[in-house]
Amino acid sequence: MNILLIGSGGREHALAWKLAQSEVCDTLFAAPGNPGIAQEAQLVDLDINDHAAVVAFCRDNAIGLVVVGPEAPLVGGLGDSLRGAGFAVFGPNQAAAQLEGSKSFTKEICRAANIPTAGYRHLTNKSDAFAALADFGLPVVIKADGLAAGKGVIIAETQGEARAAIEDMFGGGFGAAGASVVIEEFMTGEEVSFFALTDGKNIAAFGSAQDHKRVGAGDTGPNTGGMGAYSPASVLTPEYEAQVMAEIIRPTVDYMARRGMPYSGVLFAGLMLTSGGPRLIEYNARFGDPECQVLMMRFKGDLAALMLAVATGRLADVPPPEFDNMAALIVVIAAIGYPAAPEKGGVISGLDRALAQTPKGKLFHAGTAMKDGAFVASGGRVLNAVAMAATVTAAQKKAYEMIDHIDFPWGFCRRDIGWREVERESRGLPSAQS
């Protein structure tokens, strides 16, 4: 079958790389794609916000499956338009995508389905938000309610920082995403990402990862879309995973179905492993970026066949997802100035040399373009260096060896991705292969 992949980042490059390997994939198209994705798929000059144009393309090219990578098209209802025209779609409809599109919606689902999460208040104006701060201790978490490209979360250490965050959000600092805010209690523990596939009824676990959202070493500085990750996350033990499936994922899927908005696609749960057990931080309606890249490196099955089973309600008919026992680690190379004002246009070279050094390595393009025959930076997060090895420590070493062969003086990366797991491995603690 012919497949259309929507998106243009590192996540989509990883998906394209895996989809292109599928035995059921004839022609893979990508819109809009990037120079890395062009190595795996035929790029299409298509406005993904023009739903009629996307539907027409699918009809003209006999598309058998549409895979929607980023969240914005899902929240915008692209899945509804395609399903309404008779196409199989991997990704939820607009109503179900509210699990990512509205943090207050997700909190309401948690309350109704008794899903463990942080205490919260949803506020629609600045004065009420200021007053609500009295209900919380410090630190306190201030979130823009809508989509903010992974940057609409502020962990305020003082009342002044909390008030400044609220002022910024209601003042338009995060655009329409900050029209209302969610104030949450600060949860203590270790964060982990868990992924599950569901066709609206059946559920299959799809691995774990731990990412690094802060821009600076030691998890300092402002939040970003993600500076690196590794998989599997050993802190999410098999016992924890079973608890997450029973107390968080399954109740969510069942409740969404009862509400008449069944969820189909990948459900990405950001979790906090607290002293009282796993609690939901937030949901995403798509694969994480950069978590997707390490999951795709480890996934051993036919991705297109699996996604088609999800899209057509046949998840129970296919084997459970299987992953390599090796660890995968990704380091994001970003443009100087990211996340505030990344410098674009810097020339990138040495990619072939970097890959030649690491047989089990891969470079995924995130924010690149071609100019005068050379790769240049076109976004904040530019390249992803991914390596696999028996341990996270070894995978980390290989990933940085790849990066050291890349010539991109206008870029930077964190040099401590995977540090928690590296510390655990140095103490001889067991790593869970999940």
Tab-separated table of C-alpha atoms in Angstrom:
chain	number	residue	atom	x	y	z
A	1	MET	CA	0.000	0.000	0.000
A	2	ASN	CA	0.965	3.640	-0.408
A	3	ILE	CA	1.510	5.613	2.805
A	4	LEU	CA	1.402	9.347	3.501
A	5	LEU	CA	3.427	10.597	6.487
A	6	ILE	CA	2.554	14.052	7.844
A	7	GLY	CA	5.325	16.071	9.495
A	8	SER	CA	8.828	17.449	9.112
A	9	GLY	CA	10.859	16.862	12.290
A	10	GLY	CA	13.215	14.326	13.786
A	11	ARG	CA	10.285	12.218	14.954
A	12	GLU	CA	8.965	12.020	11.402
A	13	HIS	CA	12.409	11.150	10.004
A	14	ALA	CA	12.537	8.201	12.407
A	15	LEU	CA	9.016	7.146	11.447
A	16	ALA	CA	9.862	7.448	7.739
A	17	TRP	CA	13.000	5.366	8.213
A	18	LYS	CA	11.004	2.599	9.893
A	19	LEU	CA	7.963	2.785	7.594
A	20	ALA	CA	10.181	2.532	4.514
A	21	GLN	CA	11.438	-0.848	5.783
A	22	SER	CA	7.909	-2.290	5.907
A	23	GLU	CA	6.986	-5.210	3.666
A	24	VAL	CA	3.522	-3.710	3.150
A	25	CYS	CA	4.793	-0.279	2.083
A	26	ASP	CA	4.888	0.352	-1.660
A	27	THR	CA	5.444	4.109	-1.961
A	28	LEU	CA	6.037	6.326	1.062
A	29	PHE	CA	5.115	9.991	0.666
A	30	ALA	CA	5.905	12.698	3.236
A	31	ALA	CA	4.450	16.180	3.599
A	32	PRO	CA	6.259	18.470	4.000
A	33	GLY	CA	9.245	16.372	5.106
A	34	ASN	CA	12.866	17.496	5.358
A	35	PRO	CA	16.160	16.629	3.612
A	36	GLY	CA	16.661	13.585	5.835
A	37	ILE	CA	13.153	12.297	5.238
A	38	ALA	CA	13.796	12.745	1.498
A	39	GLN	CA	16.272	9.860	1.777
A	40	GLU	CA	13.394	7.576	2.807
A	41	ALA	CA	10.289	9.015	1.139
A	42	GLN	CA	9.009	11.043	-1.772
A	43	LEU	CA	8.436	14.587	-0.505
A	44	VAL	CA	5.146	16.267	-1.348
A	45	ASP	CA	4.542	20.010	-1.559
A	46	LEU	CA	1.268	19.861	0.349
A	47	ASP	CA	-0.309	22.304	2.798
A	48	ILE	CA	-1.209	20.013	5.672
A	49	ASN	CA	-3.581	22.652	7.057
A	50	ASP	CA	-5.642	22.431	3.861
A	51	HIS	CA	-7.626	19.309	4.670
A	52	ALA	CA	-9.343	19.214	1.289
A	53	ALA	CA	-5.973	19.232	-0.458
A	54	VAL	CA	-4.685	16.405	1.746
A	55	VAL	CA	-7.823	14.336	1.049
A	56	ALA	CA	-7.495	14.987	-2.692
A	57	PHE	CA	-3.852	13.894	-2.633
A	58	CYS	CA	-4.778	10.688	-0.842
A	59	ARG	CA	-7.455	9.935	-3.455
A	60	ASP	CA	-5.165	10.695	-6.379
A	61	ASN	CA	-2.360	8.534	-5.007
A	62	ALA	CA	-4.329	5.557	-3.640
A	63	ILE	CA	-3.116	6.126	-0.083
A	64	GLY	CA	-3.836	3.146	2.162
A	65	LEU	CA	-2.643	4.686	5.429
A	66	VAL	CA	-2.014	8.210	6.676
A	67	VAL	CA	0.388	8.576	9.619
A	68	VAL	CA	0.098	11.940	11.379
A	69	GLY	CA	3.310	12.722	13.245
A	70	PRO	CA	2.859	16.085	15.022
A	71	GLU	CA	0.129	17.166	17.402
A	72	ALA	CA	-1.117	20.342	15.712
A	73	PRO	CA	-2.796	18.606	12.720
A	74	LEU	CA	-4.454	16.122	15.086
A	75	VAL	CA	-5.793	18.865	17.347
A	76	GLY	CA	-6.852	20.681	14.174
A	77	GLY	CA	-9.026	17.756	13.063
A	78	LEU	CA	-7.055	16.350	10.126
A	79	GLY	CA	-7.864	12.825	11.301
A	80	ASP	CA	-11.610	13.596	11.162
A	81	SER	CA	-11.357	14.928	7.603
A	82	LEU	CA	-9.421	11.908	6.376
A	83	ARG	CA	-11.568	9.331	8.145
A	84	GLY	CA	-14.667	11.070	6.851
A	85	ALA	CA	-13.315	10.542	3.338
A	86	GLY	CA	-12.726	6.846	3.986
A	87	PHE	CA	-8.985	6.756	4.703
A	88	ALA	CA	-7.248	4.795	7.460
A	89	VAL	CA	-5.456	7.156	9.843
A	90	PHE	CA	-2.888	6.526	12.558
A	91	GLY	CA	-3.679	9.256	15.067
A	92	PRO	CA	-6.765	10.348	17.003
A	93	ASN	CA	-9.669	12.478	15.879
A	94	GLN	CA	-9.969	16.059	17.072
A	95	ALA	CA	-12.171	15.320	20.081
A	96	ALA	CA	-9.822	12.621	21.411
A	97	ALA	CA	-6.742	14.753	20.659
A	98	GLN	CA	-7.949	17.151	23.344
A	99	LEU	CA	-5.973	14.909	25.694
A	100	GLU	CA	-2.986	16.893	24.432
A	101	GLY	CA	-4.699	19.999	23.113
A	102	SER	CA	-6.193	20.963	26.480
A	103	LYS	CA	-4.498	20.260	29.801
A	104	SER	CA	-7.701	21.123	31.650
A	105	PHE	CA	-9.589	18.544	29.552
A	106	THR	CA	-7.107	15.861	30.583
A	107	LYS	CA	-7.403	16.876	34.220
A	108	GLU	CA	-11.187	16.561	33.986
A	109	ILE	CA	-10.766	13.058	32.520
A	110	CYS	CA	-8.443	12.149	35.399
A	111	ARG	CA	-10.969	13.374	37.933
A	112	ALA	CA	-13.867	11.532	36.283
A	113	ALA	CA	-11.961	8.256	35.780
A	114	ASN	CA	-10.087	8.365	39.110
A	115	ILE	CA	-6.671	8.499	37.442
A	116	PRO	CA	-3.797	9.482	39.766
A	117	THR	CA	-2.416	12.939	38.922
A	118	ALA	CA	-1.358	16.195	40.562
A	119	GLY	CA	-3.860	18.439	42.303
A	120	TYR	CA	-4.769	21.397	40.110
A	121	ARG	CA	-6.880	24.460	39.382
A	122	HIS	CA	-8.014	25.596	35.933
A	123	LEU	CA	-8.177	29.398	35.643
A	124	THR	CA	-9.472	31.596	32.838
A	125	ASN	CA	-8.323	35.025	33.996
A	126	LYS	CA	-5.259	36.550	35.611
A	127	SER	CA	-6.805	37.789	38.853
A	128	ASP	CA	-8.325	34.398	39.689
A	129	ALA	CA	-5.016	32.715	38.856
A	130	PHE	CA	-3.127	35.051	41.196
A	131	ALA	CA	-5.634	34.273	43.964
A	132	ALA	CA	-5.408	30.510	43.328
A	133	LEU	CA	-1.681	30.516	44.083
A	134	ALA	CA	-2.602	30.608	47.758
A	135	ASP	CA	-3.890	27.033	47.418
A	136	PHE	CA	-0.450	25.702	46.441
A	137	GLY	CA	2.930	25.394	48.052
A	138	LEU	CA	6.289	26.022	46.382
A	139	PRO	CA	7.570	25.064	43.937
A	140	VAL	CA	4.367	25.315	41.873
A	141	VAL	CA	3.742	24.353	38.245
A	142	ILE	CA	2.129	26.866	35.878
A	143	LYS	CA	0.967	25.511	32.509
A	144	ALA	CA	-0.535	27.152	29.444
A	145	ASP	CA	-3.722	25.174	28.824
A	146	GLY	CA	-3.286	24.752	25.066
A	147	LEU	CA	-0.539	23.633	22.679
A	148	ALA	CA	2.726	25.489	23.247
A	149	ALA	CA	5.279	23.314	21.381
A	150	GLY	CA	6.478	21.730	24.618
A	151	LYS	CA	7.445	25.084	26.131
A	152	GLY	CA	4.315	26.210	28.000
A	153	VAL	CA	5.305	24.787	31.391
A	154	ILE	CA	6.955	26.858	34.123
A	155	ILE	CA	8.160	25.400	37.416
A	156	ALA	CA	8.094	28.445	39.693
A	157	GLU	CA	10.328	28.367	42.762
A	158	THR	CA	8.933	31.594	44.250
A	159	GLN	CA	5.647	33.480	44.330
A	160	GLY	CA	7.263	36.129	42.160
A	161	GLU	CA	8.188	33.605	39.484
A	162	ALA	CA	4.683	32.123	39.600
A	163	ARG	CA	3.037	35.534	39.202
A	164	ALA	CA	5.417	36.413	36.359
A	165	ALA	CA	4.534	33.158	34.563
A	166	ILE	CA	0.821	33.843	34.912
A	167	GLU	CA	1.342	37.425	33.721
A	168	ASP	CA	3.283	36.171	30.697
A	169	MET	CA	0.707	33.538	29.746
A	170	PHE	CA	-2.321	35.782	29.997
A	171	GLY	CA	-0.288	38.536	28.339
A	172	GLY	CA	0.122	36.489	25.159
A	173	GLY	CA	3.584	35.062	25.746
A	174	PHE	CA	2.388	31.645	24.553
A	175	GLY	CA	-0.232	32.870	22.088
A	176	ALA	CA	-3.658	31.265	22.180
A	177	ALA	CA	-2.257	28.430	24.336
A	178	GLY	CA	-2.194	30.784	27.320
A	179	ALA	CA	-5.799	31.971	27.068
A	180	SER	CA	-6.335	29.891	30.214
A	181	VAL	CA	-3.887	28.262	32.594
A	182	VAL	CA	-3.633	25.194	34.793
A	183	ILE	CA	-1.896	25.559	38.144
A	184	GLU	CA	-0.656	22.253	39.568
A	185	GLU	CA	0.938	20.980	42.702
A	186	PHE	CA	4.608	20.155	42.242
A	187	MET	CA	5.192	16.400	42.253
A	188	THR	CA	8.437	14.908	43.531
A	189	GLY	CA	9.965	11.872	41.889
A	190	GLU	CA	11.560	10.749	38.654
A	191	GLU	CA	9.889	11.438	35.315
A	192	VAL	CA	9.460	8.757	32.690
A	193	SER	CA	7.680	8.463	29.340
A	194	PHE	CA	5.436	5.493	28.587
A	195	PHE	CA	3.812	4.701	25.259
A	196	ALA	CA	0.796	2.564	24.439
A	197	LEU	CA	-0.966	1.828	21.165
A	198	THR	CA	-4.741	1.588	21.129
A	199	ASP	CA	-7.446	1.179	18.510
A	200	GLY	CA	-10.038	2.594	20.906
A	201	LYS	CA	-10.631	-0.713	22.648
A	202	ASN	CA	-7.532	-2.897	22.619
A	203	ILE	CA	-4.221	-1.690	24.076
A	204	ALA	CA	-0.596	-2.730	23.555
A	205	ALA	CA	2.402	-1.364	25.453
A	206	PHE	CA	4.956	0.288	23.177
A	207	GLY	CA	8.003	0.869	25.338
A	208	SER	CA	9.414	3.410	27.736
A	209	ALA	CA	11.943	6.219	27.611
A	210	GLN	CA	13.312	9.009	29.733
A	211	ASP	CA	13.875	12.397	28.134
A	212	HIS	CA	15.634	15.617	29.102
A	213	LYS	CA	13.455	18.700	28.674
A	214	ARG	CA	15.748	21.370	30.175
A	215	VAL	CA	18.232	23.043	27.848
A	216	GLY	CA	21.208	22.872	30.215
A	217	ALA	CA	23.374	20.168	31.755
A	218	GLY	CA	22.095	18.747	35.005
A	219	ASP	CA	18.540	19.495	33.877
A	220	THR	CA	18.870	23.260	34.303
A	221	GLY	CA	17.557	26.224	32.356
A	222	PRO	CA	14.306	26.665	30.430
A	223	ASN	CA	12.175	23.829	29.106
A	224	THR	CA	12.603	22.855	25.470
A	225	GLY	CA	10.950	20.396	23.128
A	226	GLY	CA	13.534	17.870	24.333
A	227	MET	CA	17.348	17.754	24.293
A	228	GLY	CA	17.780	13.977	24.370
A	229	ALA	CA	16.419	10.674	25.630
A	230	TYR	CA	17.182	7.017	26.148
A	231	SER	CA	15.170	3.789	26.044
A	232	PRO	CA	14.281	1.633	27.882
A	233	ALA	CA	13.817	3.489	31.158
A	234	SER	CA	14.819	1.032	33.863
A	235	VAL	CA	13.005	3.019	36.566
A	236	LEU	CA	9.714	1.966	34.973
A	237	THR	CA	9.885	-1.584	36.274
A	238	PRO	CA	7.537	-4.303	34.982
A	239	GLU	CA	5.514	-3.830	38.184
A	240	TYR	CA	5.204	-0.100	37.596
A	241	GLU	CA	4.293	-0.685	33.945
A	242	ALA	CA	1.475	-3.028	34.933
A	243	GLN	CA	0.240	-0.440	37.411
A	244	VAL	CA	0.335	2.298	34.766
A	245	MET	CA	-1.618	0.161	32.323
A	246	ALA	CA	-4.247	-0.741	34.936
A	247	GLU	CA	-4.626	2.610	36.704
A	248	ILE	CA	-3.859	5.197	33.999
A	249	ILE	CA	-3.947	3.921	30.405
A	250	ARG	CA	-6.874	1.460	30.541
A	251	PRO	CA	-9.197	3.814	32.500
A	252	THR	CA	-8.433	6.594	30.024
A	253	VAL	CA	-9.154	4.491	26.942
A	254	ASP	CA	-12.352	3.084	28.458
A	255	TYR	CA	-13.604	6.491	29.617
A	256	MET	CA	-12.910	8.117	26.239
A	257	ALA	CA	-14.898	5.357	24.536
A	258	ARG	CA	-17.809	5.859	26.936
A	259	ARG	CA	-17.698	9.591	26.220
A	260	GLY	CA	-18.202	8.871	22.516
A	261	MET	CA	-14.702	9.976	21.535
A	262	PRO	CA	-12.718	6.735	21.223
A	263	TYR	CA	-8.960	7.241	21.136
A	264	SER	CA	-7.022	5.609	18.283
A	265	GLY	CA	-3.289	5.930	17.806
A	266	VAL	CA	-0.395	6.191	20.232
A	267	LEU	CA	-1.071	7.439	23.736
A	268	PHE	CA	2.036	9.004	25.269
A	269	ALA	CA	1.841	9.277	29.048
A	270	GLY	CA	4.292	11.542	30.815
A	271	LEU	CA	4.591	10.048	34.297
A	272	MET	CA	6.019	10.984	37.683
A	273	LEU	CA	7.161	8.050	39.779
A	274	THR	CA	6.252	9.377	43.217
A	275	SER	CA	6.599	7.725	46.619
A	276	GLY	CA	2.900	6.862	46.287
A	277	GLY	CA	3.297	5.253	42.873
A	278	PRO	CA	3.060	6.451	39.244
A	279	ARG	CA	1.023	9.607	38.627
A	280	LEU	CA	0.104	11.157	35.293
A	281	ILE	CA	1.787	14.464	34.483
A	282	GLU	CA	0.182	14.889	31.071
A	283	TYR	CA	-0.821	13.077	27.895
A	284	ASN	CA	0.423	13.598	24.364
A	285	ALA	CA	-1.577	12.429	21.372
A	286	ARG	CA	1.468	11.372	19.325
A	287	PHE	CA	4.931	9.956	19.718
A	288	GLY	CA	7.340	12.082	21.704
A	289	ASP	CA	10.196	13.874	20.038
A	290	PRO	CA	12.952	12.781	20.719
A	291	GLU	CA	11.559	9.628	22.414
A	292	CYS	CA	10.162	8.329	19.115
A	293	GLN	CA	13.638	8.116	17.652
A	294	VAL	CA	14.982	5.750	20.313
A	295	LEU	CA	11.798	3.660	20.216
A	296	MET	CA	12.068	3.260	16.431
A	297	MET	CA	15.710	2.202	16.764
A	298	ARG	CA	14.686	-0.569	19.180
A	299	PHE	CA	11.390	-1.657	17.563
A	300	LYS	CA	11.801	-4.963	15.730
A	301	GLY	CA	8.459	-5.318	13.941
A	302	ASP	CA	6.741	-4.049	10.802
A	303	LEU	CA	5.668	-0.510	11.757
A	304	ALA	CA	3.323	0.058	8.835
A	305	ALA	CA	1.461	-3.206	9.429
A	306	LEU	CA	1.140	-2.409	13.131
A	307	MET	CA	-0.091	1.137	12.512
A	308	LEU	CA	-2.626	-0.113	9.963
A	309	ALA	CA	-3.962	-2.584	12.537
A	310	VAL	CA	-4.398	0.275	15.008
A	311	ALA	CA	-6.066	2.478	12.395
A	312	THR	CA	-8.527	-0.225	11.349
A	313	GLY	CA	-9.482	-1.515	14.803
A	314	ARG	CA	-7.531	-4.762	14.489
A	315	LEU	CA	-4.841	-4.308	17.133
A	316	ALA	CA	-5.901	-7.549	18.861
A	317	ASP	CA	-5.187	-9.478	15.632
A	318	VAL	CA	-1.461	-8.693	15.413
A	319	PRO	CA	1.441	-9.845	17.634
A	320	PRO	CA	2.436	-7.577	20.536
A	321	PRO	CA	5.198	-5.086	19.713
A	322	GLU	CA	8.693	-6.484	20.216
A	323	PHE	CA	11.831	-4.480	21.027
A	324	ASP	CA	15.566	-5.063	20.923
A	325	ASN	CA	17.074	-5.601	24.387
A	326	MET	CA	19.844	-3.150	23.572
A	327	ALA	CA	19.644	0.412	24.856
A	328	ALA	CA	19.210	3.356	22.506
A	329	LEU	CA	20.240	6.925	23.331
A	330	ILE	CA	19.626	10.120	21.391
A	331	VAL	CA	21.361	13.481	21.687
A	332	VAL	CA	19.704	16.532	20.120
A	333	ILE	CA	21.971	19.034	18.393
A	334	ALA	CA	20.313	22.452	18.554
A	335	ALA	CA	21.105	25.799	16.980
A	336	ILE	CA	22.786	28.389	19.199
A	337	GLY	CA	20.105	30.517	20.850
A	338	TYR	CA	17.592	27.684	21.230
A	339	PRO	CA	14.967	27.646	22.688
A	340	ALA	CA	14.543	31.447	22.661
A	341	ALA	CA	15.951	32.623	19.316
A	342	PRO	CA	17.864	29.922	17.425
A	343	GLU	CA	20.338	31.033	14.769
A	344	LYS	CA	19.380	29.662	11.371
A	345	GLY	CA	21.466	29.152	8.265
A	346	GLY	CA	24.568	27.544	9.762
A	347	VAL	CA	26.210	24.999	7.449
A	348	ILE	CA	26.408	21.377	8.647
A	349	SER	CA	29.023	18.932	7.386
A	350	GLY	CA	30.695	15.690	8.387
A	351	LEU	CA	27.510	13.605	8.590
A	352	ASP	CA	28.839	10.726	6.498
A	353	ARG	CA	32.036	10.684	8.552
A	354	ALA	CA	30.015	10.552	11.772
A	355	LEU	CA	27.897	7.629	10.582
A	356	ALA	CA	30.950	5.713	9.405
A	357	GLN	CA	32.242	5.754	12.989
A	358	THR	CA	29.123	4.153	14.464
A	359	PRO	CA	27.693	1.023	12.763
A	360	LYS	CA	24.694	0.964	15.116
A	361	GLY	CA	24.180	4.713	14.890
A	362	LYS	CA	21.742	6.881	12.992
A	363	LEU	CA	21.398	10.598	12.298
A	364	PHE	CA	17.852	11.895	12.060
A	365	HIS	CA	17.229	15.325	10.590
A	366	ALA	CA	14.984	17.638	12.609
A	367	GLY	CA	15.449	21.248	11.495
A	368	THR	CA	17.561	21.130	8.337
A	369	ALA	CA	17.271	22.477	4.811
A	370	MET	CA	19.376	22.305	1.647
A	371	LYS	CA	21.161	25.413	0.401
A	372	ASP	CA	23.702	25.408	-2.436
A	373	GLY	CA	24.098	21.653	-2.075
A	374	ALA	CA	24.804	21.735	1.666
A	375	PHE	CA	22.759	21.018	4.769
A	376	VAL	CA	21.959	24.124	6.810
A	377	ALA	CA	20.091	24.695	10.058
A	378	SER	CA	16.481	25.750	9.566
A	379	GLY	CA	15.060	25.305	13.061
A	380	GLY	CA	15.827	25.176	16.764
A	381	ARG	CA	16.470	21.451	17.071
A	382	VAL	CA	18.606	20.594	14.054
A	383	LEU	CA	19.952	17.023	14.186
A	384	ASN	CA	19.506	13.884	16.272
A	385	ALA	CA	22.424	11.544	16.922
A	386	VAL	CA	21.187	8.095	17.996
A	387	ALA	CA	23.289	5.112	19.031
A	388	MET	CA	22.559	1.614	20.318
A	389	ALA	CA	24.625	-0.515	22.670
A	390	ALA	CA	24.287	-3.099	25.424
A	391	THR	CA	24.077	-0.372	28.082
A	392	VAL	CA	23.018	3.265	28.229
A	393	THR	CA	26.582	4.173	29.214
A	394	ALA	CA	27.982	2.602	26.058
A	395	ALA	CA	25.237	4.070	23.870
A	396	GLN	CA	25.937	7.520	25.319
A	397	LYS	CA	29.648	7.185	24.476
A	398	LYS	CA	28.856	6.192	20.886
A	399	ALA	CA	26.355	9.012	20.383
A	400	TYR	CA	28.860	11.637	21.490
A	401	GLU	CA	31.554	10.079	19.319
A	402	MET	CA	29.223	10.583	16.353
A	403	ILE	CA	28.604	14.202	17.328
A	404	ASP	CA	32.322	14.889	17.657
A	405	HIS	CA	32.727	14.067	13.946
A	406	ILE	CA	30.060	16.583	12.879
A	407	ASP	CA	31.157	20.073	11.893
A	408	PHE	CA	28.442	22.506	13.009
A	409	PRO	CA	29.978	25.444	14.922
A	410	TRP	CA	26.584	27.161	15.079
A	411	GLY	CA	25.145	24.325	17.174
A	412	PHE	CA	25.339	22.911	20.678
A	413	CYS	CA	24.167	19.905	22.653
A	414	ARG	CA	23.974	18.721	26.214
A	415	ARG	CA	26.850	16.427	27.141
A	416	ASP	CA	25.044	14.528	29.898
A	417	ILE	CA	22.075	12.847	28.204
A	418	GLY	CA	21.135	9.703	30.101
A	419	TRP	CA	23.011	10.797	33.216
A	420	ARG	CA	20.598	9.212	35.693
A	421	GLU	CA	20.867	5.801	34.056
A	422	VAL	CA	24.622	6.148	33.636
A	423	GLU	CA	24.871	6.774	37.379
A	424	ARG	CA	22.692	3.733	38.101
A	425	GLU	CA	24.828	1.563	35.831
A	426	SER	CA	28.012	2.829	37.491
A	427	ARG	CA	26.632	1.630	40.833
A	428	GLY	CA	25.867	-1.775	39.361
A	429	LEU	CA	22.108	-1.403	39.583
A	430	PRO	CA	20.141	-3.653	37.186
A	431	SER	CA	18.631	-2.155	34.044
A	432	ALA	CA	15.109	-3.257	33.167
A	433	GLN	CA	14.862	-4.358	29.554
A	434	SER	CA	11.280	-3.377	28.674
